[in-house]
Coordinates of C-alpha atoms in Angstrom, one line a residue:
X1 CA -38.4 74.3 73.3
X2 CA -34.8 75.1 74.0
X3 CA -33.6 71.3 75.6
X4 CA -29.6 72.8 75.4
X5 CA -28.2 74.4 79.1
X6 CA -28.3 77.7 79.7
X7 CA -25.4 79.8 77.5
X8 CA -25.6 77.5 75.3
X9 CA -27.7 79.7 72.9
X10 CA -27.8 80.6 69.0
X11 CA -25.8 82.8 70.3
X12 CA -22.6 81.4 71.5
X13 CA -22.8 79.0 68.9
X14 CA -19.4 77.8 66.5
X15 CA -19.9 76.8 63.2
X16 CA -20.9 73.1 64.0
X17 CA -20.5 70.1 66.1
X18 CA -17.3 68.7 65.2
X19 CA -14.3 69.3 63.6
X20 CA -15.0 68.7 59.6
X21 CA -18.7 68.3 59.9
X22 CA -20.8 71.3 58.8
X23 CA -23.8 70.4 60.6
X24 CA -22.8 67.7 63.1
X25 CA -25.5 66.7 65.8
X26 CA -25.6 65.3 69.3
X27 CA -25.9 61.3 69.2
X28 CA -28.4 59.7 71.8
X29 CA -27.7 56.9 73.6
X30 CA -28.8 54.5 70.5
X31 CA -26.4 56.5 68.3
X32 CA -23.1 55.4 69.8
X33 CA -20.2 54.4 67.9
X34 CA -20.5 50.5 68.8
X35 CA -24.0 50.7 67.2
X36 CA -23.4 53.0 64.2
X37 CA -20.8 50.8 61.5
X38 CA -19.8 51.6 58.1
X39 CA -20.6 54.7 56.1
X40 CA -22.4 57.5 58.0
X41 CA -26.5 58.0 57.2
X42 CA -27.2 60.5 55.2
X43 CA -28.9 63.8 57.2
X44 CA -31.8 64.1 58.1
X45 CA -34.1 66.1 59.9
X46 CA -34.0 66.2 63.4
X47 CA -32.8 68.5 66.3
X48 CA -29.8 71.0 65.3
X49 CA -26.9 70.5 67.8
X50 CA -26.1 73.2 70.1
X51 CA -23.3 75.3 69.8
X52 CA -20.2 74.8 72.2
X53 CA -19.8 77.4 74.8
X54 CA -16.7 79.4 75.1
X55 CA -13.2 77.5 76.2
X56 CA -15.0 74.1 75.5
X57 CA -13.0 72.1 73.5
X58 CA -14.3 70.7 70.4
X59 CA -15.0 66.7 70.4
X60 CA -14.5 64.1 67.6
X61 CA -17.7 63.2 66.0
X62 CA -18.9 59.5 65.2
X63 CA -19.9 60.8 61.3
X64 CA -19.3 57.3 60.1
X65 CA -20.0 55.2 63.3
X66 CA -15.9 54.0 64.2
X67 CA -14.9 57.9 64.9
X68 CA -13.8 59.3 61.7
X69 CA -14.5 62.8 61.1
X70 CA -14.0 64.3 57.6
X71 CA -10.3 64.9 58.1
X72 CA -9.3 61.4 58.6
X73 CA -8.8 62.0 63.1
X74 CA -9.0 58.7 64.5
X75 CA -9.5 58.7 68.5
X76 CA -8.3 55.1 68.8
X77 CA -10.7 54.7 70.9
X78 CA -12.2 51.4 68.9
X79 CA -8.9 49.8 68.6
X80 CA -8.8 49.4 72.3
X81 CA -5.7 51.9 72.5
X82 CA -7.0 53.8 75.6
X83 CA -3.5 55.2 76.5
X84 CA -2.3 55.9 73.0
X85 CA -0.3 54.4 70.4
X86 CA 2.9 52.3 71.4
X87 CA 5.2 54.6 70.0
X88 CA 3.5 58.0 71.9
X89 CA 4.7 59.6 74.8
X90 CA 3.7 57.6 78.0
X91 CA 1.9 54.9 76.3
X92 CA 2.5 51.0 76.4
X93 CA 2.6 48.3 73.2
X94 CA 1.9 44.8 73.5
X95 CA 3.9 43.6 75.8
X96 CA 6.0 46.5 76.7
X97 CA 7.0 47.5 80.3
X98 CA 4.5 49.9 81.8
X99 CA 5.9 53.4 83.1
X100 CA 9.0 53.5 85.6
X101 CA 9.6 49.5 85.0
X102 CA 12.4 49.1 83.0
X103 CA 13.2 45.5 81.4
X104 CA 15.3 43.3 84.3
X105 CA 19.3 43.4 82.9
X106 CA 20.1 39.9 83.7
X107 CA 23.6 40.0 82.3
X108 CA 23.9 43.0 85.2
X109 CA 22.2 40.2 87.6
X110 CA 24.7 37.2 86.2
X111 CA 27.9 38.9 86.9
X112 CA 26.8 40.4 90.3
X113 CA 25.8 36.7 91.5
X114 CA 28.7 35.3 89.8
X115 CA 30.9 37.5 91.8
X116 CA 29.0 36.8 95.1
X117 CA 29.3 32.7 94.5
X118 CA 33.3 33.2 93.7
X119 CA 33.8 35.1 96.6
X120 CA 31.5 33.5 99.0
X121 CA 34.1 30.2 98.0
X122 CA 37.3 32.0 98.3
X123 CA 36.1 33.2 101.7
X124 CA 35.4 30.0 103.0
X125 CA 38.8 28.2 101.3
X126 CA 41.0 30.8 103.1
X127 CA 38.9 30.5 106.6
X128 CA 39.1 26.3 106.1
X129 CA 42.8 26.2 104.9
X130 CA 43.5 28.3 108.3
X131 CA 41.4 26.9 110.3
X132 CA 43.1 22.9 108.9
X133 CA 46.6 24.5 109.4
X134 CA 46.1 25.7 113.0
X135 CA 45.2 21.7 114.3
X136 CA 48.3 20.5 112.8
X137 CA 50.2 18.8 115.9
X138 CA 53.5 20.0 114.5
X139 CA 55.5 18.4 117.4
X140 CA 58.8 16.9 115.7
X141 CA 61.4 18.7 114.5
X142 CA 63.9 17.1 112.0
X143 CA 66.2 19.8 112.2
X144 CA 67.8 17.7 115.2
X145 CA 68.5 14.7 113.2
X146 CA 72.5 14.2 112.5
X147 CA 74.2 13.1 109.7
X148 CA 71.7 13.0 107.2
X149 CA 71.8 11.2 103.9
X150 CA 71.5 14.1 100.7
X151 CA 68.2 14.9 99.2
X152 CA 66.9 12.9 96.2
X153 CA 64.2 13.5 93.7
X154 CA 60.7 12.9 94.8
X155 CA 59.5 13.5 98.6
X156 CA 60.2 10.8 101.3
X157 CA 57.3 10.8 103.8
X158 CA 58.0 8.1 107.0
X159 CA 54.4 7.7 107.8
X160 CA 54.0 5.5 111.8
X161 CA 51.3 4.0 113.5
X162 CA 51.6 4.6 117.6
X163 CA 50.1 2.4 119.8
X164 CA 49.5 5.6 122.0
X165 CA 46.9 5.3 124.2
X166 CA 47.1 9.4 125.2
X167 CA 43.5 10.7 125.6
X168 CA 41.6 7.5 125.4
X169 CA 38.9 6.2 128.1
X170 CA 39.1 3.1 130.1
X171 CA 36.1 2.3 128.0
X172 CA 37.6 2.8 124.6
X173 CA 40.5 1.1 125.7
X174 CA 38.3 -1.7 126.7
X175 CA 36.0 -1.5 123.3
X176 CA 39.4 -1.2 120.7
X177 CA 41.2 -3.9 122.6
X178 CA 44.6 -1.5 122.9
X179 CA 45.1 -2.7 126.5
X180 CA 46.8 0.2 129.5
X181 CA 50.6 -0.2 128.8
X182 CA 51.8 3.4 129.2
X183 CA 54.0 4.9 126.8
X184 CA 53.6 4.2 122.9
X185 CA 55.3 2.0 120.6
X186 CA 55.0 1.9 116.6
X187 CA 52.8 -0.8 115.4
X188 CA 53.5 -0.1 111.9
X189 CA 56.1 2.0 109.7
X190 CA 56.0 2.9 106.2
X191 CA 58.0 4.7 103.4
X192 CA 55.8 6.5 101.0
X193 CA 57.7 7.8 97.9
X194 CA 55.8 10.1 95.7
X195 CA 57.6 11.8 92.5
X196 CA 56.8 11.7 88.5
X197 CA 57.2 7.7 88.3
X198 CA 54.2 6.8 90.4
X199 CA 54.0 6.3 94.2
X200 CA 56.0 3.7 95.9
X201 CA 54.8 2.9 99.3
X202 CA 57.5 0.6 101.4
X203 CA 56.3 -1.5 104.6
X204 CA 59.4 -1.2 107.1
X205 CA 58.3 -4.6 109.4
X206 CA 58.5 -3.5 113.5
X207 CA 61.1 -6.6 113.5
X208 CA 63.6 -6.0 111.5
X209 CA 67.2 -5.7 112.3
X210 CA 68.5 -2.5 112.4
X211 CA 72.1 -0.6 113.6
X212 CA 71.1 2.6 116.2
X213 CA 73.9 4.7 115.1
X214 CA 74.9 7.7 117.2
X215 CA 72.4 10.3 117.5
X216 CA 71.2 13.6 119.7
X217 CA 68.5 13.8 122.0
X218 CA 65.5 14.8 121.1
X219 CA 65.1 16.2 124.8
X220 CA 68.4 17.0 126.5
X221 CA 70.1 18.1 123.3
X222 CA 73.2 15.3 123.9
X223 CA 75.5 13.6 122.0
X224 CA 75.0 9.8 122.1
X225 CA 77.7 7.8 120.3
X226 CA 76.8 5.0 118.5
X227 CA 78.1 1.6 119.5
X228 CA 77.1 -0.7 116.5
X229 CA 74.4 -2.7 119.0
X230 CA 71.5 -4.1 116.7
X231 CA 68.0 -3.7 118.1
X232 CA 64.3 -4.1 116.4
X233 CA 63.2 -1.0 114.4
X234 CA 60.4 0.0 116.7
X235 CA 63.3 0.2 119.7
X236 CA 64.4 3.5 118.2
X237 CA 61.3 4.9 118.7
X238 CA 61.0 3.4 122.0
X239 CA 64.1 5.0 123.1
X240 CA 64.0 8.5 121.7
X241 CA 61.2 9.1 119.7
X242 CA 60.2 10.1 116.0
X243 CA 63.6 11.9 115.7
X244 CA 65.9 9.0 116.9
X245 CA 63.6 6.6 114.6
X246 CA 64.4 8.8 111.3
X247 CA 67.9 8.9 112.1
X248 CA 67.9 4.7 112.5
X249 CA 66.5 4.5 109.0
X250 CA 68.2 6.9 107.4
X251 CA 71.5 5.6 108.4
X252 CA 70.5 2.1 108.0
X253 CA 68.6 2.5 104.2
X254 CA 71.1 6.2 103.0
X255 CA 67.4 7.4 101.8
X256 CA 66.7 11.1 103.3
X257 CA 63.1 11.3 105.0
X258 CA 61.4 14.6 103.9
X259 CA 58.3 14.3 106.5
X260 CA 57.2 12.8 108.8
X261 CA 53.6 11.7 110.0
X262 CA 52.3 9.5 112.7
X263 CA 48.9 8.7 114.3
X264 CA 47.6 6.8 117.8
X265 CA 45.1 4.6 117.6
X266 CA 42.1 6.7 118.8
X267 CA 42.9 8.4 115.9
X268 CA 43.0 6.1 113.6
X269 CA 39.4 4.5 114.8
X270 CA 38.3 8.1 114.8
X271 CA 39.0 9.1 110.9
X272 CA 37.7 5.9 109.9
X273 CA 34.4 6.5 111.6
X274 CA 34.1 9.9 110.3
X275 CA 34.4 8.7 106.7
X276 CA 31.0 6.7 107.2
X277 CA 33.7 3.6 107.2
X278 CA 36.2 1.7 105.0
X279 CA 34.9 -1.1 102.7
X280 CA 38.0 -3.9 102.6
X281 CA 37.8 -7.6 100.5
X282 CA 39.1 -9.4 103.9
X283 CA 41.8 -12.1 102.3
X284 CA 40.1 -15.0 104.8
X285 CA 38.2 -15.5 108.0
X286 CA 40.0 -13.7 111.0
X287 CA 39.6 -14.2 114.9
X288 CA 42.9 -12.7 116.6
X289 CA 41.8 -12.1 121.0
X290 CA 44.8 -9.9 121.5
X291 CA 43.9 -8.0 118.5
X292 CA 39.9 -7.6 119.4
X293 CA 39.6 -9.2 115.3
X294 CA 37.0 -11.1 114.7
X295 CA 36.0 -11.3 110.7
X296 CA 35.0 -12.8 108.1
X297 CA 36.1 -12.8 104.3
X298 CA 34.5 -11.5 101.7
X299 CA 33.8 -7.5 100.9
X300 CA 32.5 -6.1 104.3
X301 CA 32.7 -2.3 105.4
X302 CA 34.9 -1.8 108.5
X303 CA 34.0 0.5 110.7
X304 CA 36.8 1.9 113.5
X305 CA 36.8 -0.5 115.6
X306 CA 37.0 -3.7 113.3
X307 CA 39.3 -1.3 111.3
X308 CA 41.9 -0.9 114.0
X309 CA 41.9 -5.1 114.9
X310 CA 42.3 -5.5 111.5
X311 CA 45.3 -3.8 110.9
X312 CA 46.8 -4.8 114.0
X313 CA 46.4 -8.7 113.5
X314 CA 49.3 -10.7 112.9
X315 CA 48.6 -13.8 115.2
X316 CA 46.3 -15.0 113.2
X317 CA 48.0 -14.5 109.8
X318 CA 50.7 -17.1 108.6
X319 CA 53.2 -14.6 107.8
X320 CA 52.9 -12.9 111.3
X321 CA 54.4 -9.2 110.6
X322 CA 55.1 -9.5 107.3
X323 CA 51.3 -10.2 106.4
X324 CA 50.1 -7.4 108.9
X325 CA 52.1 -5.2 107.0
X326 CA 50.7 -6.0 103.7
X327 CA 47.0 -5.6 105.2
X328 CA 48.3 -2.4 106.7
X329 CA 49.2 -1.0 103.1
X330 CA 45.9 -2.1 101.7
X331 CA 43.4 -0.5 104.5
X332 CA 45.4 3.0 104.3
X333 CA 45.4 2.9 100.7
X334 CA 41.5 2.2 101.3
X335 CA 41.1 5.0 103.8
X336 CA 43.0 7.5 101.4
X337 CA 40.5 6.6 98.9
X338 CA 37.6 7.0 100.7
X339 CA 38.8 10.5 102.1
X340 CA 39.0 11.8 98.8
X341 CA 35.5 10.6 97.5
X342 CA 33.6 13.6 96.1
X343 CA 30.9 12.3 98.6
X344 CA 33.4 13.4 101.3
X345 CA 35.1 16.3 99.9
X346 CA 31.9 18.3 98.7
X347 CA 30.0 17.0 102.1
X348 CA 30.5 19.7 104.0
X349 CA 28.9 17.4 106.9
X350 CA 31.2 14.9 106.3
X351 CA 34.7 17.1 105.2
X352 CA 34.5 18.8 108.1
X353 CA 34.4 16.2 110.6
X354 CA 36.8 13.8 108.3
X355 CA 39.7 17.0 108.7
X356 CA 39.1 17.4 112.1
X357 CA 39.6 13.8 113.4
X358 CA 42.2 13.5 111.2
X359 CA 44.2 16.4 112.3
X360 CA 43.2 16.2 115.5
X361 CA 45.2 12.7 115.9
X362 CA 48.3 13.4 113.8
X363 CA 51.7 14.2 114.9
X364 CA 53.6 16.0 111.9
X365 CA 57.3 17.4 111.5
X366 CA 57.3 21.2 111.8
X367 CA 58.0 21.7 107.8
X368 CA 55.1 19.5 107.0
X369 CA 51.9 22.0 105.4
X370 CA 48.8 21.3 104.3
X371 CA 49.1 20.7 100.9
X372 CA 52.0 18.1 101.7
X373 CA 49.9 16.5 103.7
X374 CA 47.3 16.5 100.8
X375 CA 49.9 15.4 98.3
X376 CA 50.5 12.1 100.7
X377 CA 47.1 11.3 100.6
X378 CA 47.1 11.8 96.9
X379 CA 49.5 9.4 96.6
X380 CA 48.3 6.8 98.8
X381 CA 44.8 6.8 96.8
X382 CA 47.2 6.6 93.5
X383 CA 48.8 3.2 94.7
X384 CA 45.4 2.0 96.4
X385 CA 44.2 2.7 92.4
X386 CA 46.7 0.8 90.9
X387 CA 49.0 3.5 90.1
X388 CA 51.3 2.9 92.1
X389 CA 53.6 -0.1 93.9
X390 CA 53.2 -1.3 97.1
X391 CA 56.0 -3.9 98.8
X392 CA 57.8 -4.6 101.8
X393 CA 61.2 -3.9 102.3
X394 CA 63.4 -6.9 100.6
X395 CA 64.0 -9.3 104.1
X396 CA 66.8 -12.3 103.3
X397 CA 66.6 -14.3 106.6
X398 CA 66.4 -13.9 110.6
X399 CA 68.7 -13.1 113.1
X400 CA 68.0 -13.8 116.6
X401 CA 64.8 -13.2 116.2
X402 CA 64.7 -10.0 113.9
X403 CA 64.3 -9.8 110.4
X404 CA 67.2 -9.3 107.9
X405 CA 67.1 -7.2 105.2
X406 CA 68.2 -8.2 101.7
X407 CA 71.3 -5.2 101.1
X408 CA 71.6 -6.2 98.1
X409 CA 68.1 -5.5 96.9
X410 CA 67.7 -2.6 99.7
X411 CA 70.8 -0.7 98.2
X412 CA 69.1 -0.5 94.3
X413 CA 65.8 0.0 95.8
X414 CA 67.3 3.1 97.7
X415 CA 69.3 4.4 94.5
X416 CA 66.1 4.0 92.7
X417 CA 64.2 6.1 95.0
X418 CA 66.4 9.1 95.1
X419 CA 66.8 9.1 91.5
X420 CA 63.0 8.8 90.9
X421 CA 63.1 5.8 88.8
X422 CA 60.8 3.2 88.5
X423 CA 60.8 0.7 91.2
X424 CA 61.7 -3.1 89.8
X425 CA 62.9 -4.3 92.9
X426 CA 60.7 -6.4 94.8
X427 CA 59.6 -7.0 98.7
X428 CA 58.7 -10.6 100.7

């Protein structure tokens, strides 16, 4: 009985079953290459294997059970290598990326994110350095002052605190105790010398006697001569302004003021608050009514409102001005620190509301920039840190009611501000 299909006769039939085998036969199902191991059987009798019709190609036999003919060909098909050997066309080792998916080039993938973090920052440095620079209130122009002292080393920054109540509500006029008087006057003035001997920041009290020399308008461009009449410093500004008040000092001191800065108290209350508050050691218990003060000592955080009472107390303190002024040094110094926290600076959600109440509420020179203003604040931390000196300017006495100032003491003071020294001279 002939159990082969039809064609597949004696006649059609190759010379055996298998490459290398002389009389290869078919293998039934118990005859497969995971039950056959080791050395092949020795033949036997048994059905002859039919020959291969024409254009079928010849198969690999199983002689000794793992796929081994007599020529050594190895199908790989018992070392599990279905697709072929890792080094042959299309196939895939251990491991190895499969066809069309190359190995991820993370250097590639470093420098492309590294370039998209640098510029992501540059883009949003230029955008907030021109966004800052466009709220600067650059409203006082120096250019108008006469007679000026020469430039010395360093930068001379007048920094004032206004009592301006422009913007504020009935209600925070009620809350921060500032009262309705219309107009402003300065509640505080200070000289803030920065250069490569350390900071020097100089408390100029509101009292002190000072010549108004002869001076132009800010507004109607005229010549006013000076008659040698004495007045309190914070007259000038009363008068005419942040430009005639640089003039007074300048011709009262002979120190040229670079910039100039000032801020009202809304202002003031406002930065304060943005910061998430000042923490000051108050010196003793304070309770000042026309101030709104009412604290205790110890360490305490301050928030706008107790801020701005305490650094306009001086009923309460036993030096009057000249203590104010010395709590006025420490709280900016304070503030300057705070703003320049790394928890404010790389807060975005802090920054951003920090620069804007800031600049928002100051009143700058028209030279002043943003990295001046940056360098002031710089400075003021420094002195806060220890770095620098803090003082009042020298006073000797009283005149009718207004401080004197020491010109002995004031005159090496000035000549070792414009030469950059450091400062020996001492303040009350």
């Amino acid at each position: 009985m002939n159990d082969w299909p039809e064609g597949w006769s004696g006649d059609n039939r190759r010379s055996g079953y298998g490459r290398g085998s002389a009389s290869a036969r078919p293998e039934s199902a118990r005859v497969m290459r995971q039950v056959r191991r080791g050395q092949a059987p020795p033949p036997g009798p048994g059905p002859s294997a039919p020959p291969y019709g024409a254009g079928v190609p010849q198969q690999p036999s199983y002689v000794d059970g793992r796929g081994h003919g007599g020529d050594g060909y190895d199908s790989g098909y018992n070392t599990g290598q279905v697709y072929g050997s890792p080094g042959s066309p299309g196939g895939r080792g251990p491991g190895g990326p499969g066809p069309g998916r190359p190995a991820p080039d993370w250097r590639r993938r470093i420098k492309w994110t590294a370039i998209t973090v640098v510029t992501a920052l540059v883009v949003t440095t230029v955008g907030t350095y021109f966004w800052a620079d466009s709220k600067l209130n650059r409203e006082v122009d120096l250019s108008k002052v006469i007679e000026r002292p020469g430039a010395g080393e360093g930068t001379n920054y007048l920094i004032v605190g206004s009592d301006s109540r422009e913007g504020m509500t009935d209600e925070q006029k009620k809350d921060l105790h500032t009262g309705s008087a219309e107009g402003k006057r300065t509640d505080s003035m200070m000289i803030l010398h920065t250069g490569d001997n350390g900071s020097t920041l100089i408390s100029l009290p509101r009292d002190s006697d000072v010549e108004i020399p002869s001076f132009v308008g800010s507004e109607s461009g005229k010549k006013y001569e000076g008659t040698g009449r004495h007045v309190k410093l914070n007259a000038a500004y009363a008068e005419d302004g942040p430009e005639l008040l640089v003039r007074t000092i300048e011709h009262n001191t002979g120190l040229r003021l670079d910039h100039y800065v000032e801020i009202g108290f809304a202002g003031f209350a406002n930065i304060v608050d943005a910061v998430g508050g000042v923490e000051m050691d108050i010196p003793q218990d304070i309770k000042d009514p026309k101030s709104g003060a009412d604290l205790k000592k110890g360490k305490q955080t301050l928030n706008g409102e107790d801020a701005l009472a305490f650094v306009r107390t001086r009923y309460a303190l036993a030096g009057s001005d000249l203590d104010r002024t010395k709590n006025q040094q420490k709280f900016l110094s304070a503030l300057a620190s705070q703003v320049a926290t790394p928890s404010t600076v790389l807060n975005p959600f802090k920054l951003y509301p920090t620069m804007g109440a800031g600049l928002d509420s100051l009143i700058v020179d028209k030279d002043m920039g943003l990295f001046d203003l940056a360098s002031m604040f710089w400075a003021m931390k420094s002195v806060s840190g220890g770095d620098g000196t803090s003082m009042n300017m020298p006073v000797s006495g009283s005149v009718g009611g207004n401080l004197k100032w020491d010109d002995a003491k004031v005159k090496k003071l000035v000549e070792q501000l414009k030469n950059d020294e450091k400062v020996t001279v001492t303040g009350n």
